[in-house]
CSV table of C-alpha atoms in Angstrom, one decimal:
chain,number,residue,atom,x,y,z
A,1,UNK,CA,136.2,155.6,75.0
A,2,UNK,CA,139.2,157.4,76.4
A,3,UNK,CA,137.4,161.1,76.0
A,4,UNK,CA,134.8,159.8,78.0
A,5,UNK,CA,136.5,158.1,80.1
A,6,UNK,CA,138.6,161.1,81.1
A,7,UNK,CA,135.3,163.3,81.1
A,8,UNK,CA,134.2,160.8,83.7
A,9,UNK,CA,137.0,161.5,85.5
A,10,UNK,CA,136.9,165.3,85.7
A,11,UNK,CA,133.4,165.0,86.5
A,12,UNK,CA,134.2,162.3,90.1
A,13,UNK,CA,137.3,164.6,90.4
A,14,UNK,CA,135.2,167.7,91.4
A,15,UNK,CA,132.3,165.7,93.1
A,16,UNK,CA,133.6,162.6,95.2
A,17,UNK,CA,136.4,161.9,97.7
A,18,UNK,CA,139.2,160.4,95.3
A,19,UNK,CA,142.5,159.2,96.2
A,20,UNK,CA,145.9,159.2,93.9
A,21,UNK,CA,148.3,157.6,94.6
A,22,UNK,CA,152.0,158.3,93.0
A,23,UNK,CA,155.2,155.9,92.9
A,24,UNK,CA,158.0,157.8,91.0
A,25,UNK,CA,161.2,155.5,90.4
A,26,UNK,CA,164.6,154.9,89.2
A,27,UNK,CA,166.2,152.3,87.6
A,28,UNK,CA,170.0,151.2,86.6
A,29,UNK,CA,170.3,147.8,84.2
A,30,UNK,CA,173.4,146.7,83.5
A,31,UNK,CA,173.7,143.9,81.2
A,32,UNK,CA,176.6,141.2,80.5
A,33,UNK,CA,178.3,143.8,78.3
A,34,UNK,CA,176.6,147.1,77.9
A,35,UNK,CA,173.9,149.6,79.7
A,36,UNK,CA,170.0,147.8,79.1
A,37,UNK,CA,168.4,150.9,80.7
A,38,UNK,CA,168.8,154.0,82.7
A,39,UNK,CA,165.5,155.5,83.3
A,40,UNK,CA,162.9,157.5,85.2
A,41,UNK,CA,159.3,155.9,85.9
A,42,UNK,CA,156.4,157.7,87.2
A,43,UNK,CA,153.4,155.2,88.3
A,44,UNK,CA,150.0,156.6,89.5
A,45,UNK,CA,146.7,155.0,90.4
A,46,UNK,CA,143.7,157.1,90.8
A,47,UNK,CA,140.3,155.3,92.6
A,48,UNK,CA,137.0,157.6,93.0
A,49,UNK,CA,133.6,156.4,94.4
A,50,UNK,CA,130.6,158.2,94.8
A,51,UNK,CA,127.6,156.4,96.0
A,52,UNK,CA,127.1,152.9,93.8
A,53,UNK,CA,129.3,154.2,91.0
A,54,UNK,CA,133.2,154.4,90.9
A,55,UNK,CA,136.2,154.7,88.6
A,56,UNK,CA,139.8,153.9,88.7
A,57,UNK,CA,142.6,154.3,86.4
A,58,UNK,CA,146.1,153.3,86.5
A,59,UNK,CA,149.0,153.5,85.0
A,60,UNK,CA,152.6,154.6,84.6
A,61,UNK,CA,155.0,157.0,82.4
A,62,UNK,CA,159.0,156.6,81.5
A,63,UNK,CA,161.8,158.5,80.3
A,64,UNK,CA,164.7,156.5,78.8
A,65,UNK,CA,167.4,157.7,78.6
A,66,UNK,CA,168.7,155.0,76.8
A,67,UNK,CA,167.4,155.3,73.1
A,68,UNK,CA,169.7,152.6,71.8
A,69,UNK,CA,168.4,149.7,74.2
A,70,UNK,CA,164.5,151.5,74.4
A,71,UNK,CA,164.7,151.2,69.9
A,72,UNK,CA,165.7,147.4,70.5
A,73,UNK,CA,163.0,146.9,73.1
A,74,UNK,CA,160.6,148.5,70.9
A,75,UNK,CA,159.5,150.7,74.5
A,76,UNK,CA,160.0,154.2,73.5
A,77,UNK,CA,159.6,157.3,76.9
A,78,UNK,CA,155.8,157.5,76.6
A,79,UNK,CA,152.6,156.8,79.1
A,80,UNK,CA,151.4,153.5,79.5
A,81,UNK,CA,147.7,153.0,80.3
A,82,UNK,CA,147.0,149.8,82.3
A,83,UNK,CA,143.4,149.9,83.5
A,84,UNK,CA,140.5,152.8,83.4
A,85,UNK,CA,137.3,151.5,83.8
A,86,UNK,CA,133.9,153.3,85.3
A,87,UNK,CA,131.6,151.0,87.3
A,88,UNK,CA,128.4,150.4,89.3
A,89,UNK,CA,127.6,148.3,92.4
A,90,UNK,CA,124.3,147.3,93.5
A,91,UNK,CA,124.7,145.1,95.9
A,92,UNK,CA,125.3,141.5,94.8
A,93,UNK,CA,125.6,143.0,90.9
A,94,UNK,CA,128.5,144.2,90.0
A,95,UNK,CA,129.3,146.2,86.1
A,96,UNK,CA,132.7,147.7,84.8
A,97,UNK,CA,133.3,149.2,81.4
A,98,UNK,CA,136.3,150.4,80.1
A,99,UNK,CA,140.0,148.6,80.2
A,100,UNK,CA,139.9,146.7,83.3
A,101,UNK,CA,142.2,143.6,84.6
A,102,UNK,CA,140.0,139.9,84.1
A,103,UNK,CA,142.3,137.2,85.2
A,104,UNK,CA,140.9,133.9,85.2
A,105,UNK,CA,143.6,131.9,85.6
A,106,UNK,CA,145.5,130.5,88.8
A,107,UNK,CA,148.6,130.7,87.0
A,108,UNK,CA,151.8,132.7,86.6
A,109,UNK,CA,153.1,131.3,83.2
A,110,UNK,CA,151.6,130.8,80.0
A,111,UNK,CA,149.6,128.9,78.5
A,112,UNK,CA,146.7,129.6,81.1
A,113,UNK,CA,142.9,130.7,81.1
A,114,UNK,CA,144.2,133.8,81.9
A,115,UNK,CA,142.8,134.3,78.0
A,116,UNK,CA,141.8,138.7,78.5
A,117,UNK,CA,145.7,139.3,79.7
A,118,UNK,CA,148.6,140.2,77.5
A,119,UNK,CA,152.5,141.0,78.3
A,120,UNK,CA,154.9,143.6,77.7
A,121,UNK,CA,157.5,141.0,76.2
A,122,UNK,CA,159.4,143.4,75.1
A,123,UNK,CA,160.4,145.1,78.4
A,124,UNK,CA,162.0,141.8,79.3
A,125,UNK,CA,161.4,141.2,83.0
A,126,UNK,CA,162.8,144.0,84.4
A,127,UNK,CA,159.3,145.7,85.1
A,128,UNK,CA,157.4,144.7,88.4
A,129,UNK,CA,154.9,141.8,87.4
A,130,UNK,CA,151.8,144.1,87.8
A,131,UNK,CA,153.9,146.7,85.3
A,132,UNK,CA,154.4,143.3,82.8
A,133,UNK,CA,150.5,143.0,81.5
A,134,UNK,CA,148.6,144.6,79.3
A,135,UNK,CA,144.3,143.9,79.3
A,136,UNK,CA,141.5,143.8,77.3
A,137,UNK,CA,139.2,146.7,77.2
A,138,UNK,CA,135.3,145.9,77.2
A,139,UNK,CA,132.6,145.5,79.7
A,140,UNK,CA,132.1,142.8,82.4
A,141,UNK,CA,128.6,142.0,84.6
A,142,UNK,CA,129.2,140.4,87.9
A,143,UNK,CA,126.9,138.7,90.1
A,144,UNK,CA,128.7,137.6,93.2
A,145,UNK,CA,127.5,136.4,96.9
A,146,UNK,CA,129.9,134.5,99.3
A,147,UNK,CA,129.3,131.2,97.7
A,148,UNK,CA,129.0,131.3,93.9
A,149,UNK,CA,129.7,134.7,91.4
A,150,UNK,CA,128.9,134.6,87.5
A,151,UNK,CA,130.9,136.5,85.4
A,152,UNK,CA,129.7,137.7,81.6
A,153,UNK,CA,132.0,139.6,79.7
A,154,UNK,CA,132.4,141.2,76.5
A,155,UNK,CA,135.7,142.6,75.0
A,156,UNK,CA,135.8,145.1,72.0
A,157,UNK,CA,139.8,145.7,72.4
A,158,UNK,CA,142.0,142.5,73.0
A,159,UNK,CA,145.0,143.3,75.4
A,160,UNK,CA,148.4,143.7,73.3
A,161,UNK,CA,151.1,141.4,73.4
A,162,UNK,CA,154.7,143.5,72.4
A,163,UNK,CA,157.9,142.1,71.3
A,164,UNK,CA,161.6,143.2,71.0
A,165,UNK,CA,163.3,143.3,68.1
A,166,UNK,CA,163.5,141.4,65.7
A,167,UNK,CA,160.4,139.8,66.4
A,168,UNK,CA,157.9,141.2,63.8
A,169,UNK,CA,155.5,143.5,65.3
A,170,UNK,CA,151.4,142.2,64.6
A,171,UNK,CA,148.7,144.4,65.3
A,172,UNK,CA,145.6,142.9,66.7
A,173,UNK,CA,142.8,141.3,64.9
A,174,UNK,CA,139.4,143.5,65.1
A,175,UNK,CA,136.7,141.3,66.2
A,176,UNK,CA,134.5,141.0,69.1
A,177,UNK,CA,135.2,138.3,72.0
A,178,UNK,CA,133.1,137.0,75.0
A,179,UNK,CA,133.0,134.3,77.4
A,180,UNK,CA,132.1,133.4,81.0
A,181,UNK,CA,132.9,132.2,84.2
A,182,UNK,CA,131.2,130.8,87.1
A,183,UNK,CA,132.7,130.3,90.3
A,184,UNK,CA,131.8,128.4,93.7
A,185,UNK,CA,133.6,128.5,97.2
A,186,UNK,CA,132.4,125.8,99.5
A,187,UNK,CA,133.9,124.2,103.2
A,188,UNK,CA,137.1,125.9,101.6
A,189,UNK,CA,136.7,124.7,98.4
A,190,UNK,CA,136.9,126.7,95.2
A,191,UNK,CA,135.9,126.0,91.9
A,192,UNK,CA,135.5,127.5,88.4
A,193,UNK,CA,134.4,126.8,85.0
A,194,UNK,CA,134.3,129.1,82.2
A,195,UNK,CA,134.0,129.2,78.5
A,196,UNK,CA,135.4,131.9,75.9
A,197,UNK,CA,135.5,132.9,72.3
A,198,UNK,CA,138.6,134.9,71.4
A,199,UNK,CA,138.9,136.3,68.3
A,200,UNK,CA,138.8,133.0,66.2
A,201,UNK,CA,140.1,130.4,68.8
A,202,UNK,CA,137.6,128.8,71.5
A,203,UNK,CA,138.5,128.2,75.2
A,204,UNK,CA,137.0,126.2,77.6
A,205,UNK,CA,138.2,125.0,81.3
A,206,UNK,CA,138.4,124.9,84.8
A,207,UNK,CA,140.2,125.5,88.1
A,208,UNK,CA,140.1,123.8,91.7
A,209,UNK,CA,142.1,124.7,95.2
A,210,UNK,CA,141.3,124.0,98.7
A,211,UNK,CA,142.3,126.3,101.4
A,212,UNK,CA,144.6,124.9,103.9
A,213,UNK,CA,145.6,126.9,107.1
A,214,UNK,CA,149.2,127.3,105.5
A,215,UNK,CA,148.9,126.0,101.8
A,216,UNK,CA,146.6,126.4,99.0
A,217,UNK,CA,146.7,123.2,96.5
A,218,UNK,CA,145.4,124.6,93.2
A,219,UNK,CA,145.0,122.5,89.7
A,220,UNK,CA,144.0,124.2,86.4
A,221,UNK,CA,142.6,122.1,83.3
A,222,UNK,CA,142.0,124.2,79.5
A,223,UNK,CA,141.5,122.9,76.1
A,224,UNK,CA,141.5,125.4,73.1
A,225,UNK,CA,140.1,125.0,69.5
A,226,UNK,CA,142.3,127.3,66.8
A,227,UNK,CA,139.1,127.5,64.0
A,228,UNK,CA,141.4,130.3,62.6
A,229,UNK,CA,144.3,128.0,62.2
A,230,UNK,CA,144.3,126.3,58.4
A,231,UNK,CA,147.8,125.3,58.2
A,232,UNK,CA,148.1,121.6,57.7
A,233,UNK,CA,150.1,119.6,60.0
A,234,UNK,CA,149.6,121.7,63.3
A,235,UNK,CA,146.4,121.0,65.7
A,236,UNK,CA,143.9,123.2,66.2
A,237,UNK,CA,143.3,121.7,69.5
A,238,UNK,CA,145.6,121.7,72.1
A,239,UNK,CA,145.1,121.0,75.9
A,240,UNK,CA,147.2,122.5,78.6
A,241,UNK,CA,146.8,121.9,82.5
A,242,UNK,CA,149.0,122.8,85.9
A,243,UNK,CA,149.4,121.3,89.3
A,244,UNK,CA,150.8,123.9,92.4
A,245,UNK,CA,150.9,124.7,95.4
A,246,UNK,CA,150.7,128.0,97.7
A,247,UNK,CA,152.7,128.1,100.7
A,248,UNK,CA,152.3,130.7,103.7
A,249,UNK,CA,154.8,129.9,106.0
A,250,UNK,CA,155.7,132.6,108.6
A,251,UNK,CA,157.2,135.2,106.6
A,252,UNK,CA,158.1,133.4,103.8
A,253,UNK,CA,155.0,133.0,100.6
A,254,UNK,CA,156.3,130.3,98.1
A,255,UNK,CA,154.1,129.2,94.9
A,256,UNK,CA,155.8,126.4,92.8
A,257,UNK,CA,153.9,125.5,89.6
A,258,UNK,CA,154.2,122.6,87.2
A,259,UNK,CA,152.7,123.0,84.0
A,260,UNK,CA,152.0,120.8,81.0
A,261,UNK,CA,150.5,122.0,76.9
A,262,UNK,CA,151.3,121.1,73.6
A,263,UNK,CA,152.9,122.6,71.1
A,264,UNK,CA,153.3,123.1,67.3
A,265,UNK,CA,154.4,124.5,64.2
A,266,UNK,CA,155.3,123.4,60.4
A,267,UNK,CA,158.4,121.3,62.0
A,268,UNK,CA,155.7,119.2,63.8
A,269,UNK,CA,153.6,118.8,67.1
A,270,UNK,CA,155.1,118.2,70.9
A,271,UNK,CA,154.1,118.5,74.6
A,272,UNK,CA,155.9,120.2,76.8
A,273,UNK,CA,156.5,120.9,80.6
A,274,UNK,CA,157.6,124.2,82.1
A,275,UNK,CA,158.1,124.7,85.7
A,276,UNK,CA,158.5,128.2,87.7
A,277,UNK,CA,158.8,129.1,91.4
A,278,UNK,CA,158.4,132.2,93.1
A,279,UNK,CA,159.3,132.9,96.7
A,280,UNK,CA,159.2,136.3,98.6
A,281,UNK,CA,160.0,136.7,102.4
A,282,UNK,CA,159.1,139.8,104.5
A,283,UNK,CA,159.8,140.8,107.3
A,284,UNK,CA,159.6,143.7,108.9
A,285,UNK,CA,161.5,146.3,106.6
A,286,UNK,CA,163.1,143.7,104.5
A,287,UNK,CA,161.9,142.7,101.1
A,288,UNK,CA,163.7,139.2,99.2
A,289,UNK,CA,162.3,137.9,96.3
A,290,UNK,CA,163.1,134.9,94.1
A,291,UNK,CA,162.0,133.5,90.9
A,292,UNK,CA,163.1,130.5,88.9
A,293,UNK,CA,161.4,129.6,85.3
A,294,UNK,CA,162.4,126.1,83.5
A,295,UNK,CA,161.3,124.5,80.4
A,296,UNK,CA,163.8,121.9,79.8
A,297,UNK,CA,162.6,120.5,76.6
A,298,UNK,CA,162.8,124.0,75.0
A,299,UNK,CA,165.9,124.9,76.8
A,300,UNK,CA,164.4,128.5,78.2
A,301,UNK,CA,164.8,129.3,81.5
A,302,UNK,CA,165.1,132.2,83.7
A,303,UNK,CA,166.3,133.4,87.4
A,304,UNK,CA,165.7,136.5,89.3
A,305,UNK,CA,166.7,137.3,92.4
A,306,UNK,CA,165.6,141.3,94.2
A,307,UNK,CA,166.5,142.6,97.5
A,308,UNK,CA,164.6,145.1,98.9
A,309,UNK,CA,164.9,147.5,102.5
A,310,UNK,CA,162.3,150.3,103.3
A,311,UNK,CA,164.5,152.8,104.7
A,312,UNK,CA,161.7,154.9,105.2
A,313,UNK,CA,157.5,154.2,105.2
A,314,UNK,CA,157.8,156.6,101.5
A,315,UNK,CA,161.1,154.8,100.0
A,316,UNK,CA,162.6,151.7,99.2
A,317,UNK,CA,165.6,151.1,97.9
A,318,UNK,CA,166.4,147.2,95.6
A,319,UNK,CA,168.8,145.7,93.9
A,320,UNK,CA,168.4,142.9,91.5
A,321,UNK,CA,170.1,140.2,89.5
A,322,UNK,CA,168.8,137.9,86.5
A,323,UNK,CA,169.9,135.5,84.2
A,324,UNK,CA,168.0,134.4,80.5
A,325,UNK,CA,168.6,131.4,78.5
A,326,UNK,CA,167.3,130.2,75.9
A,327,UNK,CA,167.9,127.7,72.5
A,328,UNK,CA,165.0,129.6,70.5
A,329,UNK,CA,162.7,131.6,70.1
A,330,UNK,CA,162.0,134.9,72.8
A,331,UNK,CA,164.2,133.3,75.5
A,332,UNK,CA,167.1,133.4,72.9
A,333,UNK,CA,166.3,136.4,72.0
A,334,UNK,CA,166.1,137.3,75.8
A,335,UNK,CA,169.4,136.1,75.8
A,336,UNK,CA,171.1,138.3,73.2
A,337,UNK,CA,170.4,141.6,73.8
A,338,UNK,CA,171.3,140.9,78.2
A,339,UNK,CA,174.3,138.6,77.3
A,340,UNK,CA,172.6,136.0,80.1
A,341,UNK,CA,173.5,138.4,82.9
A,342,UNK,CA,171.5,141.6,84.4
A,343,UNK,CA,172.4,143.3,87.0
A,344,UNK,CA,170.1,146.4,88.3
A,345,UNK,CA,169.5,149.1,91.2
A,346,UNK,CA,165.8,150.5,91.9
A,347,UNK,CA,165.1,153.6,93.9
A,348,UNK,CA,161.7,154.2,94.7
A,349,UNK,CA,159.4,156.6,96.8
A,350,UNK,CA,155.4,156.0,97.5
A,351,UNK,CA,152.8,158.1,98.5
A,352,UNK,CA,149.2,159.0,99.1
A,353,UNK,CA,147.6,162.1,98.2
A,354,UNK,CA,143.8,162.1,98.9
A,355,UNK,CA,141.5,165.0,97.9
C-alpha cells in the first residue's frame, strides 16, 4: 500500500498543481524534576488534485534529543505517518483509499463512536491534538448532498493505540472491520446513525445537535457488544453517552462535555462520569488555550493551559503549563514520569510552498 501510494504521489507530483505545506518546530518540556523532552519536529502536509482524483498525505518527523525520556515514552526520533490516502470525486460520490482520518464521534474524550481513531498515549499530551491520533487505513464510499450523506467503510489496518512504559506494548489483532453511517441535516438539525463491526466487538449509535446562532447543543448515545470478551464477571455490553455544548462567543470558542460509560474488569463492573472543557480565545495575534479533564470516580484528571503570539504571519512563539493526576492506571502513570507538573516552550514557523 505504501509503494503505491508513494508511486501515486510521484506520478500527481509531475502532472497536477500540488501544494506542501511545512511546519518545522521546537520544543522545551520541563517536568516536576527533570527534562521530559528537548526536540526538533518537522510537520508537512502534501494535497494534489487533478481533475476528479486527488491525494493527500500528512504527517510529521522528530529528533529527540532526549533518549532517556523518548525510551520511557516508547517515541523513538523517527517519521510518523498520519494520513495518505488517493481519492475520486464525482459529484455527489465521494471514494478514499488508503490511511485517511473517519471521525464519527462529536466527542473529545473517550469512550466515543469515534471507533476508526487511535492515540499516541504514549507522547503524553504534549503534542498538538491533531499530532495525538493515529487512523485506520482502508477504503471509505461517500455519497453526500446538502441534506443526508451515507458513509460505507472498510478498514484492513486498525489505527494503533501506544503506551509509555510500563504499560505492555500489544500489537493489533489482523482482521477485517466495517461499518456505516448515515447522516441528515435539516432546519439546523443534524443527525446520525451508524453501525460498526471492529475486530470482534460490535458498535452501534447515534448523535444529535442543533445549530444555534452562538451555540451548538450536541448529545451522543453508543452501546457496544465485546463477542471477543470470555472472561466471566465483566459485561460484554456496555453503553456510554455525552451531553455538551459548543459556544462561539466573540473571540472566545468553549466546548464543555459531560460524559457517562461503564466500566469493568476482574475486580467488578462500575459506571462512571468524566467531564472535560476546552476553551480557546483569539484575537488578532494572540492565541490562549485551556483545557480541563475530570473523572472523579477514578481520580484522573488533567489541566493545560498554552499561550500563544504570532510575532510574524510564518512564526509563533507558546508557552505551556500542565498538570496530570491520577490514582491508577495511565493517569498515574501520567503522573510519574511528569512528577504532576510540566512546564514547556514551543517555537514554531509555517509556510506554504506550492508547485
Amino acid at each position: 500500500m505504501k509503494r503505491l501510494f508513494f508511486l501515486a504521489l510521484l506520478v500527481f507530483s509531475s502532472l497536477a498543481k500540488a501544494d506542501l505545506v511545512l511546519a518545522p518546530r521546537y520544543e522545551y518540556i520541563q517536568g516536576q524534576e527533570e527534562e521530559l523532552a528537548n526536540r526538533f519536529i518537522l510537520k508537512g502536509k502534501l494535497n494534489a488534485t487533478a481533475g476528479p482524483f486527488g491525494i493527500y498525505a500528512e504527517g510529521f518527523g522528530e529528533y529527540e534529543m532526549n533518549e532517556d525520556q523518548a525510551f520511557i515514552r516508547r517515541s523513538p526520533s523517527r517519521g510518523y505517518l498520519q494520513e495518505a490516502y488517493m481519492e475520486f470525486k464525482l459529484e455527489s460520490f465521494f471514494v478514499r483509499v488508503g490511511r485517511q482520518a473517519l471521525r464519527w464521534s462529536e466527542s473529545w474524550t473517550l469512550p466515543s463512536l469515534d471507533i476508526w481513531t487511535g492515540r499516541r498515549w504514549n507522547r503524553l499530551f504534549f503534542d498538538p491534538f491533531e499530532d495525538q491520533l493515529t487512523h485506520s487505513t482502508g477504503a471509505s464510499f461517500t455519497y453526500a448532498t446538502e441534506v443526508f450523506s451515507l458513509e460505507l467503510v472498510g478498514i484492513g489496518e486498525l489505527a494503533e493505540n501506544d503506551f509509555p512504559q510500563p504499560i505492555p506494548e500489544v500489537e493489533n489483532e489482523e482482521n477485517t472491520s466495517f461499518g456505516g453511517r448515515a447522516k441528515w441535516n435539516v432546519g439546523g438539525f443534524a443527525f446520525s446513525f451508524l453501525s460498526a463491526q471492529v475486530l470482534k466487538k460490535y458498535y452501534y449509535g447515534g448523535t444529535a445537535n442543533y445549530a444555534f446562532d452562538h451555540a451548538v447543543p450536541k448529545v451522543e448515545v453508543g452501546y457496544s457488544n465485546d463477542t471477543g470478551n470470555e472472561i466471566p464477571g465483566i459485561k460484554k455490553e456496555r453503553l456510554f453517552g455525552l451531553i455538551g455544548v459548543d459556544l462561539f462567543l466573540g473571540n472566545w470558542v468553549i466546548l464543555p462535555q459531560l460524559s457517562y460509560f461503564e466500566t469493568g474488569d476482574i475486580t467488578g463492573n462500575e459506571t462512571q462520569t468524566s467531564f472535560y472543557l476546552t476553551a480557546q480565545w483569539n484575537p488578532d495575534r494572540h492565541d490562549l488555550h485551556f483545557q480541563v479533564y475530570q473523572n472523579p470516580k477514578a481520580e484522573d484528571s488533567f489541566l493545560s493551559v498554552t499561550y500563544g503570539y504570532n510575532l510574524t504571519d510564518y512564526f509563533t512563539a507558546a508557552i505551556f503549563a500542565q498538570n496530570y493526576e491520577g490514582n491508577d492506571g495511565l493517569y498515574k502513570i501520567y503522573e510519574d514520569i511528569t512528577g504532576g507538573f510540566v512546564a514547556g516552550l514551543r517555537l514554531q514557523l509555517t509556510g506554504n510552498l506550492p508547485f
